[in-house]
PDB file of C-alpha atoms in Angstrom:
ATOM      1  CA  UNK A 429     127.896  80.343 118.820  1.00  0.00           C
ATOM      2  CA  UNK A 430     128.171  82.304 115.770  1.00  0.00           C
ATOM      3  CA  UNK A 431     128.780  79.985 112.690  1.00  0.00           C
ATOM      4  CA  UNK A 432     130.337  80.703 109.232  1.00  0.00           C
ATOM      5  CA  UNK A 433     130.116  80.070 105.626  1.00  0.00           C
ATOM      6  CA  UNK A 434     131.372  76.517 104.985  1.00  0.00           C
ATOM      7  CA  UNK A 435     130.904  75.651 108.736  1.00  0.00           C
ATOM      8  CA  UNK A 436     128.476  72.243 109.577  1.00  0.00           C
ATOM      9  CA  UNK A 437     125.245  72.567 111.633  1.00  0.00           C
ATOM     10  CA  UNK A 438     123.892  68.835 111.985  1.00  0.00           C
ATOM     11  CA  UNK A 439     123.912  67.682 108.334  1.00  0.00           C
ATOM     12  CA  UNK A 440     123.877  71.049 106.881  1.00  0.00           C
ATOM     13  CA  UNK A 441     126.692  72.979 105.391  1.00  0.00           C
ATOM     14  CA  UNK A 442     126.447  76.691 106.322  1.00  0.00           C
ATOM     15  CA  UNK A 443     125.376  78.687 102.735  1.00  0.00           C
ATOM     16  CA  UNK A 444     125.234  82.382 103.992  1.00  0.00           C
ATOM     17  CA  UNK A 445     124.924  83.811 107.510  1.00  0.00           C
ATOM     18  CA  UNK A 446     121.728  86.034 107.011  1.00  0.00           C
ATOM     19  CA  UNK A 447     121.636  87.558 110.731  1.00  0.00           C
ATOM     20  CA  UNK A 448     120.175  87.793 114.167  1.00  0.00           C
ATOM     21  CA  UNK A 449     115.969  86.981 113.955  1.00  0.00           C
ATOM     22  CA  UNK A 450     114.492  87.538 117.324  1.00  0.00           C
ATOM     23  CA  UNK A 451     115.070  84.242 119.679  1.00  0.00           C
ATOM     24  CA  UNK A 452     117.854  83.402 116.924  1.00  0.00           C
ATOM     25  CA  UNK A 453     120.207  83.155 114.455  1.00  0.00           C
ATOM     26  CA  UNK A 454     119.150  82.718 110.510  1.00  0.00           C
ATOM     27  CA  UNK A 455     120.785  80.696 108.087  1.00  0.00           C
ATOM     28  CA  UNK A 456     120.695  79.681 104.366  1.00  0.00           C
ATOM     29  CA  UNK A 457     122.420  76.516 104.331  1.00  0.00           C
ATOM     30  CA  UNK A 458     122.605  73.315 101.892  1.00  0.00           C
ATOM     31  CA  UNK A 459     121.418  69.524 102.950  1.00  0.00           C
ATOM     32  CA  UNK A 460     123.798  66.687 101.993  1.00  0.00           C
ATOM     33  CA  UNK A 461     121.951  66.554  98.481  1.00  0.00           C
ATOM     34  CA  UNK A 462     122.995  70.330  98.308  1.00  0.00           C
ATOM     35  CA  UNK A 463     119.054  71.955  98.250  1.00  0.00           C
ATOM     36  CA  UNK A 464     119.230  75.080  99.912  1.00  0.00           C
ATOM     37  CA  UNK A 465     117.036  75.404 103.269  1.00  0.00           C
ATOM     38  CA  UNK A 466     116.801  77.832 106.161  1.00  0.00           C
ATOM     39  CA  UNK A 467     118.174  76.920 109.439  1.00  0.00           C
ATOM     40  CA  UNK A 468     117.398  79.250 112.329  1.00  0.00           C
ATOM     41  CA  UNK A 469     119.338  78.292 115.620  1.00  0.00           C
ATOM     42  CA  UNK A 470     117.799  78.905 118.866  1.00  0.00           C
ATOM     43  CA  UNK A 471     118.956  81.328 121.392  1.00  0.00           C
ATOM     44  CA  UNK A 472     117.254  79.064 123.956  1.00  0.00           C
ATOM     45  CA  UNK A 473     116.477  75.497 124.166  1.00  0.00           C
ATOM     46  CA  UNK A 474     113.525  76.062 126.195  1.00  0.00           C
ATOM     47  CA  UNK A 475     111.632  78.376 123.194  1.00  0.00           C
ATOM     48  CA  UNK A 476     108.733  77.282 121.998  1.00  0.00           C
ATOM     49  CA  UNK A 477     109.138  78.178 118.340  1.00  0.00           C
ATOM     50  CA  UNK A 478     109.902  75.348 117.019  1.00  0.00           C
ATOM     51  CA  UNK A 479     107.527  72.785 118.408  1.00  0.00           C
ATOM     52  CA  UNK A 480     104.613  75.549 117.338  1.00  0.00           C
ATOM     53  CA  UNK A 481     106.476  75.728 113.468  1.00  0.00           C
ATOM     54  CA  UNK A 482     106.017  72.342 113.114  1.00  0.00           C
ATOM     55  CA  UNK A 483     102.853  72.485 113.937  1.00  0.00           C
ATOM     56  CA  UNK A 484     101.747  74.527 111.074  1.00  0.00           C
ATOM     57  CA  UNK A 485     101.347  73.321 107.687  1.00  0.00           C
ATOM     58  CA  UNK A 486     100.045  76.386 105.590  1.00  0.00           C
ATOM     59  CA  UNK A 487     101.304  76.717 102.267  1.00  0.00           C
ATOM     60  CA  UNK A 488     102.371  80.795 103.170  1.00  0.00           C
ATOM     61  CA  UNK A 489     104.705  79.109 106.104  1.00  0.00           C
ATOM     62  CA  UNK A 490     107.868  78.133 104.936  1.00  0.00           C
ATOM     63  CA  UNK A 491     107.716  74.016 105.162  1.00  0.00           C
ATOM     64  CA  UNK A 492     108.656  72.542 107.859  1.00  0.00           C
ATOM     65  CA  UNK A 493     111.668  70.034 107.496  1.00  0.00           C
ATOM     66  CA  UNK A 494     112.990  68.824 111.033  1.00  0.00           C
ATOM     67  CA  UNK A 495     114.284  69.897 113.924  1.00  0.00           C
ATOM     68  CA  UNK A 496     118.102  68.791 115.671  1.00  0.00           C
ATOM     69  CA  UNK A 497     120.593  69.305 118.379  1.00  0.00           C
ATOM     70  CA  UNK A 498     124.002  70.623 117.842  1.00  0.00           C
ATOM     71  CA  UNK A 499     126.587  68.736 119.929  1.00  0.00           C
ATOM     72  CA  UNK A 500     126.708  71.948 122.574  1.00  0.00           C
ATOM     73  CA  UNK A 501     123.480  71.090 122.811  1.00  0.00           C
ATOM     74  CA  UNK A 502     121.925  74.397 120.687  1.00  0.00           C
ATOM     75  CA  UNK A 503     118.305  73.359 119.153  1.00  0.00           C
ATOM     76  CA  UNK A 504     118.130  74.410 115.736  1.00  0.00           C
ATOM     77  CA  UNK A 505     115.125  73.524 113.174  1.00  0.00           C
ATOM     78  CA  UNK A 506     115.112  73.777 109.250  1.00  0.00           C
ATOM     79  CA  UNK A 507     112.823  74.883 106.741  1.00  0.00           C
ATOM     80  CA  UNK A 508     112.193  75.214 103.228  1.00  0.00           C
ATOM     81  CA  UNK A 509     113.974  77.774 101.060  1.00  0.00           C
ATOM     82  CA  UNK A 510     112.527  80.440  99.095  1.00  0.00           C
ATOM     83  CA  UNK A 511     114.245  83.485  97.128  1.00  0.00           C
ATOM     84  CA  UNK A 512     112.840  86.240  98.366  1.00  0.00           C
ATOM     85  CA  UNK A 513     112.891  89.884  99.650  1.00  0.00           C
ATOM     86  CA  UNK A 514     110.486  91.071 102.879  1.00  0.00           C
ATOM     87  CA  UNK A 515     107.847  93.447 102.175  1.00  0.00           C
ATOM     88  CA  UNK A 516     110.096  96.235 103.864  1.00  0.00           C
ATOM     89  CA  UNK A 517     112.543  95.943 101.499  1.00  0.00           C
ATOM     90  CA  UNK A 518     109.936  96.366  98.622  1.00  0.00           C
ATOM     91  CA  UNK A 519     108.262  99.184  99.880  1.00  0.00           C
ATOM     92  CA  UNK A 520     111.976 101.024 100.462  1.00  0.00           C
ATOM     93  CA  UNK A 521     111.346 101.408  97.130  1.00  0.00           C
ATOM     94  CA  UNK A 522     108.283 101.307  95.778  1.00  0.00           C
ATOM     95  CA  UNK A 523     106.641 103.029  98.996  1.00  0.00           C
ATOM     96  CA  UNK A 524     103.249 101.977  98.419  1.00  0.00           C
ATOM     97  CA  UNK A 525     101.103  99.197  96.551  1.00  0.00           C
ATOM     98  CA  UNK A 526      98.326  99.580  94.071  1.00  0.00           C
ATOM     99  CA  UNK A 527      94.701  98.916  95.953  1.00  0.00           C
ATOM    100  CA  UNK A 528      94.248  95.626  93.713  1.00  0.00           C
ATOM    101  CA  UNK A 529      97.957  94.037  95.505  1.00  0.00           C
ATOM    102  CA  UNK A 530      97.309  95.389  98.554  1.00  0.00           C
ATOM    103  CA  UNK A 531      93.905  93.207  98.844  1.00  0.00           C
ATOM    104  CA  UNK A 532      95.239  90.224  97.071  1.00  0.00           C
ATOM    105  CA  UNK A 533      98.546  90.316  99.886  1.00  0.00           C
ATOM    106  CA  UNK A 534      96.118  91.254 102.751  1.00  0.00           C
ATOM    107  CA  UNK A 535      93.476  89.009 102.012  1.00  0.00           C
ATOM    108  CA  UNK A 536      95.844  85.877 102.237  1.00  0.00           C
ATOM    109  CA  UNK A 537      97.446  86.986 105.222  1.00  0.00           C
ATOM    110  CA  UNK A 538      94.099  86.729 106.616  1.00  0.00           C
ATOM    111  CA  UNK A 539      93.357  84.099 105.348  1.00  0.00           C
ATOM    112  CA  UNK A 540      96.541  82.553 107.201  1.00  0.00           C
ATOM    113  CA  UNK A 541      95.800  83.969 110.964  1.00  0.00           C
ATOM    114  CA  UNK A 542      91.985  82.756 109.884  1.00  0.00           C
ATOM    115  CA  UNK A 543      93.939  79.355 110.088  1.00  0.00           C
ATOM    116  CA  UNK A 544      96.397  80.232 112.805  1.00  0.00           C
ATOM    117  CA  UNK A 545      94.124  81.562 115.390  1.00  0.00           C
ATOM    118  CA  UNK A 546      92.195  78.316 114.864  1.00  0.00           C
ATOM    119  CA  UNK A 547      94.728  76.606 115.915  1.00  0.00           C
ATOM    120  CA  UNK A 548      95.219  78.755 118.763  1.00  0.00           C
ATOM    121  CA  UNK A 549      98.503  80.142 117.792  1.00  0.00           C
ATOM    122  CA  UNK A 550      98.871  83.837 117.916  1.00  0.00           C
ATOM    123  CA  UNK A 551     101.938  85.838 116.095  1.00  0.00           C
ATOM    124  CA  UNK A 552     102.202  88.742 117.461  1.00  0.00           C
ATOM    125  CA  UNK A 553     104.808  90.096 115.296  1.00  0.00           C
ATOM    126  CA  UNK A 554     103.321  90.744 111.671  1.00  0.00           C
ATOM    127  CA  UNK A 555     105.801  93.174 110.250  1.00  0.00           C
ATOM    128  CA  UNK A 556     106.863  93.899 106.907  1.00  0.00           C
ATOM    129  CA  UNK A 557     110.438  92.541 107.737  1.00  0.00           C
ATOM    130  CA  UNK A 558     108.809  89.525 108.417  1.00  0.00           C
ATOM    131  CA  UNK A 559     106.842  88.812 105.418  1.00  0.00           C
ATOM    132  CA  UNK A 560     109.036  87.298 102.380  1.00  0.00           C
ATOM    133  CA  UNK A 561     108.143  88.075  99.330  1.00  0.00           C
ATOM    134  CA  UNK A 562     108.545  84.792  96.355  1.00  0.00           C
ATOM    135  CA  UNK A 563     110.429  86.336  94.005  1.00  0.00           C
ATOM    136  CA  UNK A 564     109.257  83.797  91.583  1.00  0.00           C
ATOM    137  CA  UNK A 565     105.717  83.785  92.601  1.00  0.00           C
ATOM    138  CA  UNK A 566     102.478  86.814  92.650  1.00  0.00           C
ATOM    139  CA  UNK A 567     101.706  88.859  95.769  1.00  0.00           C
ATOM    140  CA  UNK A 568      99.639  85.907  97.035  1.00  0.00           C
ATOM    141  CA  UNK A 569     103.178  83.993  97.259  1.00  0.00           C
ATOM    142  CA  UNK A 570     104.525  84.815 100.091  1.00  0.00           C
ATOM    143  CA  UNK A 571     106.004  83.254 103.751  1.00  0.00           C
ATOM    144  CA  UNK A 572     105.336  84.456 107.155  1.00  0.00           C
ATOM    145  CA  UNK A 573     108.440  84.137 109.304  1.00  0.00           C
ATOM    146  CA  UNK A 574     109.627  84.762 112.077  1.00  0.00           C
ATOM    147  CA  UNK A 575     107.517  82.970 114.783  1.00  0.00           C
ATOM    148  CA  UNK A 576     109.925  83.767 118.295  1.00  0.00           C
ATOM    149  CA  UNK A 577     106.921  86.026 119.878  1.00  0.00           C
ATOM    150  CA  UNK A 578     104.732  83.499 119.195  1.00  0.00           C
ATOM    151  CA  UNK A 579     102.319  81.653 121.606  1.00  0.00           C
ATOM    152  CA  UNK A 580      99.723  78.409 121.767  1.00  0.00           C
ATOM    153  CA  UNK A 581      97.713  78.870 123.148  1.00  0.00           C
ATOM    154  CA  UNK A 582      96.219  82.279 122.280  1.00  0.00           C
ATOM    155  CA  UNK A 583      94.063  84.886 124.367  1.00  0.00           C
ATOM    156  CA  UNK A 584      91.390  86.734 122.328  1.00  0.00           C
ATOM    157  CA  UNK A 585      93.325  89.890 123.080  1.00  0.00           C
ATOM    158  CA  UNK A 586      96.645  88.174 121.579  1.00  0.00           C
ATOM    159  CA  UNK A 587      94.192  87.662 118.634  1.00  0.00           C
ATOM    160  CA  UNK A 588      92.857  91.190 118.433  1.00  0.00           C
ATOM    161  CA  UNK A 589      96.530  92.225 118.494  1.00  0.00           C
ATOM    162  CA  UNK A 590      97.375  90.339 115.633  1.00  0.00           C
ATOM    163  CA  UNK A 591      94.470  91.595 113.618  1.00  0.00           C
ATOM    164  CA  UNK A 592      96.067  95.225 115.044  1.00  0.00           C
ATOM    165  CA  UNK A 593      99.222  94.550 112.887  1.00  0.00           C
ATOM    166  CA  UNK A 594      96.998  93.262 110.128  1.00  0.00           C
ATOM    167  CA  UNK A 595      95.479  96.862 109.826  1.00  0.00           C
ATOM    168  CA  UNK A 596      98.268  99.122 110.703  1.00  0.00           C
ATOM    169  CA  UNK A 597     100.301  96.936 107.446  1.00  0.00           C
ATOM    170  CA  UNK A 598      96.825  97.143 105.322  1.00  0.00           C
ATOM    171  CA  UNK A 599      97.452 101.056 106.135  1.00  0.00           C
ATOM    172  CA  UNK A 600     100.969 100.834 105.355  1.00  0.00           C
ATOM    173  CA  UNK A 601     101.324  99.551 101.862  1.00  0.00           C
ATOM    174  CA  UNK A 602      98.506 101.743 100.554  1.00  0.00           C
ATOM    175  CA  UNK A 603      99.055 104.613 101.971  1.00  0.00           C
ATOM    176  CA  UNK A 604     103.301 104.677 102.536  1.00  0.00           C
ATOM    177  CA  UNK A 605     103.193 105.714 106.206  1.00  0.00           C
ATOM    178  CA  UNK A 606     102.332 103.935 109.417  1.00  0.00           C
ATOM    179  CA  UNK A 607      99.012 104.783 110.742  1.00  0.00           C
ATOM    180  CA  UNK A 608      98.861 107.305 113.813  1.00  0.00           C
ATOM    181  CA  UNK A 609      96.881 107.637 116.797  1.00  0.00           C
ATOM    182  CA  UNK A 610      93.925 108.687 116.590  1.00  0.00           C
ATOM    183  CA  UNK A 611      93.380 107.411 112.954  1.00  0.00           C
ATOM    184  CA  UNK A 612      94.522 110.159 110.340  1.00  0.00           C
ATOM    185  CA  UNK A 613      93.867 109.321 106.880  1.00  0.00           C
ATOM    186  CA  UNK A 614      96.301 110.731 104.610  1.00  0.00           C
ATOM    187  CA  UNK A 615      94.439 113.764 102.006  1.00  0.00           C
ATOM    188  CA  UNK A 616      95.692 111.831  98.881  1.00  0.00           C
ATOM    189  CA  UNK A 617      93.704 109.995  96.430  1.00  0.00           C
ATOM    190  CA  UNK A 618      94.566 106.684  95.441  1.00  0.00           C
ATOM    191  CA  UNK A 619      93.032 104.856  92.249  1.00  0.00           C
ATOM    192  CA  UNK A 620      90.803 102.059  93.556  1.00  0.00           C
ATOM    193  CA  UNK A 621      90.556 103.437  96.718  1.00  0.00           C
ATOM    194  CA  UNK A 622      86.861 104.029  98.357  1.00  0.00           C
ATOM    195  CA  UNK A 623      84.840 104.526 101.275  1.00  0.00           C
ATOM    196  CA  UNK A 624      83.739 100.740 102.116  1.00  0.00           C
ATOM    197  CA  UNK A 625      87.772 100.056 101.759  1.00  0.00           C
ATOM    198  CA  UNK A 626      88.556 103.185 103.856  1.00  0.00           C
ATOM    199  CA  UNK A 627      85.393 101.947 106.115  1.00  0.00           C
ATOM    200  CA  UNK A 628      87.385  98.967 106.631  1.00  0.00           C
ATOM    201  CA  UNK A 629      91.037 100.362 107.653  1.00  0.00           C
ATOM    202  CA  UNK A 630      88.751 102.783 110.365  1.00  0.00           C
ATOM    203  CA  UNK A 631      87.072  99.499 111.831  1.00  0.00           C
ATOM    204  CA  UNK A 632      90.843  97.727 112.119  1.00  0.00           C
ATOM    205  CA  UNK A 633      92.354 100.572 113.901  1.00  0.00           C
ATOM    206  CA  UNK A 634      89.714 101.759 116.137  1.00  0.00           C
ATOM    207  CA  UNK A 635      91.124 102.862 119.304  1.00  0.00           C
ATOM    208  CA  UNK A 636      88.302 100.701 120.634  1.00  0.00           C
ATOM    209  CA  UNK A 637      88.549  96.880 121.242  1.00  0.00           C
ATOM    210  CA  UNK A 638      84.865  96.596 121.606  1.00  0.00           C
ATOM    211  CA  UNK A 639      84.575  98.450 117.626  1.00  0.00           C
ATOM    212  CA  UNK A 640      87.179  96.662 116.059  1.00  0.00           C
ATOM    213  CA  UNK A 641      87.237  93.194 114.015  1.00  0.00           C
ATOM    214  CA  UNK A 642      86.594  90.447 116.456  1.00  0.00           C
ATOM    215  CA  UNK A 643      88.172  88.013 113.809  1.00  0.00           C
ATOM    216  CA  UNK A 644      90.375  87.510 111.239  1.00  0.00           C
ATOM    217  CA  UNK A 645      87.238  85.833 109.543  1.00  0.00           C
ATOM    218  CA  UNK A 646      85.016  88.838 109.880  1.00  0.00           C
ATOM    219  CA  UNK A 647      88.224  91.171 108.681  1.00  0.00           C
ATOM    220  CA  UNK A 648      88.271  89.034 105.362  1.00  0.00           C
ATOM    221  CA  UNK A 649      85.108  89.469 104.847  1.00  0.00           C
ATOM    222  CA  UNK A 650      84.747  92.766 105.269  1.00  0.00           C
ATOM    223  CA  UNK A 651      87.909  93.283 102.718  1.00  0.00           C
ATOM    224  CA  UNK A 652      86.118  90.886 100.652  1.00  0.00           C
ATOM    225  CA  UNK A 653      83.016  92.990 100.661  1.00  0.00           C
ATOM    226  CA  UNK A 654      80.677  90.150 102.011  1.00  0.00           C
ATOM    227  CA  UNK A 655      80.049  91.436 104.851  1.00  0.00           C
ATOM    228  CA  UNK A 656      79.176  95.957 105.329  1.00  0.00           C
ATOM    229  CA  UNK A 657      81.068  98.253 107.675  1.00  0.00           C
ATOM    230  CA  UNK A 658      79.388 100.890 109.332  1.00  0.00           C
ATOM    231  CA  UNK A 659      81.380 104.550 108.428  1.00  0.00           C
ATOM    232  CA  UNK A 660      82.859 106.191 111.439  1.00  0.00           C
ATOM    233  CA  UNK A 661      82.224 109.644 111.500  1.00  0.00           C
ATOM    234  CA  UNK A 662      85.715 110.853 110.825  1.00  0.00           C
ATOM    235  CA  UNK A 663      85.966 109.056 107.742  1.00  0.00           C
ATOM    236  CA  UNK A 664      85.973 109.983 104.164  1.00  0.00           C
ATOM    237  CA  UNK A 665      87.595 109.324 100.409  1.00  0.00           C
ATOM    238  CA  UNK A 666      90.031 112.064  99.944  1.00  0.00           C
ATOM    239  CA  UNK A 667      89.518 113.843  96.876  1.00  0.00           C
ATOM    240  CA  UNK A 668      92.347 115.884  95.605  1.00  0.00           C
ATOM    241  CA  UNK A 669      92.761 115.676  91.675  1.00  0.00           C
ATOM    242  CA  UNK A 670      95.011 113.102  90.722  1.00  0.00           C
ATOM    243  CA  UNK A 671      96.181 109.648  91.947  1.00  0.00           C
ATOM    244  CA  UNK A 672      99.072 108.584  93.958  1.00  0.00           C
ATOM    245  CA  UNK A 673     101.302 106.439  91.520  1.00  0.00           C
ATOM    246  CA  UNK A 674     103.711 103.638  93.107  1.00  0.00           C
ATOM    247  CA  UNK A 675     107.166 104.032  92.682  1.00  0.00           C
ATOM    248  CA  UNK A 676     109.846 101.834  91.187  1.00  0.00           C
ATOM    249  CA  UNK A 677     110.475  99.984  88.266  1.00  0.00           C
ATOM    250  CA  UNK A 678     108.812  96.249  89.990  1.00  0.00           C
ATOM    251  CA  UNK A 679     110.885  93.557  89.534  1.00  0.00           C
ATOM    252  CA  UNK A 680     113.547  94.645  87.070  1.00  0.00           C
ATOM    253  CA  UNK A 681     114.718  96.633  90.583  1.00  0.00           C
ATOM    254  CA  UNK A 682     114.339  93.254  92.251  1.00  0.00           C
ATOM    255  CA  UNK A 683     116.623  91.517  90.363  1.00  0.00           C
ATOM    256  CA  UNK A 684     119.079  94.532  90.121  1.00  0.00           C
ATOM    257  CA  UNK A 685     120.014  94.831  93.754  1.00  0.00           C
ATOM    258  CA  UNK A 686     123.779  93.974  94.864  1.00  0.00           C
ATOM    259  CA  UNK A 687     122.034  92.073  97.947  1.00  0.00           C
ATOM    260  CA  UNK A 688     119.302  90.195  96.890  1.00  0.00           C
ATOM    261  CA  UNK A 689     121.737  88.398  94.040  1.00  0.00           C
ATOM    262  CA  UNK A 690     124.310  87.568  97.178  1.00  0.00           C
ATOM    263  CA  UNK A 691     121.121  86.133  98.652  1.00  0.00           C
ATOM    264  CA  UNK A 692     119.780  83.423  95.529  1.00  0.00           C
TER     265      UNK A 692
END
């Protein structure tokens, strides 16, 4: 059932319909103290989405609240509420991120599957669309959403292909483009860019299972720079003159857009 504005889920007043998610459909809606939350209702009651949500308790997860039954019997669950844009909407605009954001967002998503995969739950679907960006908070403040593909427990390959997504979006915001196959870095130069970083995009993608990061742990590390890379062969620091410069005017464009101000 598709609900409406002003229409009741459980004890929650329907805010704004925000679309079809995969396995559901996404909600901004108010609780009977009127605090906006997210509501996602399930396409199926057998999913396992929300029993592996609640499960997780990392502060770049929106907070779990609870989970109910409509009276056709639809499972829904509800979640904390954040203003926010996804990373794809940002980089419609600003196409790529300056090295020192790209580390601090990348970094912290590892540091989330580091804590994910320990719990032996896998994502497999780490997208820009599904990273939402805290428009009140720094690059580090951000939620992973979207947990329908999502399994517990986890294979080591369903691992490895998280840490896959990891690298092709590390690729993504610096360099503007989604990484090809075989690896092709771009012949720009971007300022704070260098071999051990570039070292460390090569090692993500590798067409290899047996080269790549074994761990989301060991990827960290290597971003960190605890931890050295061995350079593949291919790979180098492209030196044209001049840097690539990100586009946009940052937030002032954030808080500028038609949508996002239909969204707070």
């Amino acid at each position: 059932m598709n609900y409406q504005k002003g229409q009741v889920i459980g004890d929650y007043t329907i805010a704004f319909p925000m679309g079809q998610q995969n396995g559901g459909a996404l909600y901004r809606v108010r609780n009977a103290q009127g605090k906006l939350c997210f509501l996602k209702l399930m396409d199926s009651p057998e999913s396992q989405e929300p029993s592996i949500r609640q499960s997780i308790t990392h502060p770049n997860v929106c907070r779990w609240i609870e989970e109910g039954t409509t009276s056709d019997g639809e499972v829904f669950y509800v979640t904390e509420f954040v203003s926010n844009e996804s990373l794809a909407d940002r980089l419609r605009r600003i196409t790529v991120l300056p090295v020192a954001d790209a580390r601090l967002l990348i970094t912290s998503l590892l540091r989330l599957m580091r804590e994910l995969h320990s719990q032996g739950i896998a994502h497999l679907n780490i997208v820009p669309q599904n990273i939402l960006l805290d428009l009140t908070g720094g690059w580090t403040d951000f939620r992973l959403t979207d947990f329908a593909n999502a399994v517990l427990p986890c294979t080591h390959e369903q691992v490895d292909d998280d840490l896959q997504h990891v690298g092709n979006l590390l690729f993504r915001v610096l360099f503007g483009k989604d990484a090809e196959r075989p690896l092709r870095l771009p012949n720009l130069s971007v300022e704070g860019l260098d071999d051990r970083l570039l070292r460390v995009v090569s090692k993500a993608l590798d067409e290899q299972p047996e080269n790549r990061f074994e761990s989301a742990d060991q990827f960290l590390k290597a971003l960190l720079g605890q931890i050295e890379v061995e350079a593949a062969e291919n790979i180098k620091a492209p030196t044209p003159e001049g840097f690539s410069k990100p586009k946009g005017g940052g937030f002032a464009d954030v808080a500028g857009m038609d949508d996002l101000k239909q969204l707070l």
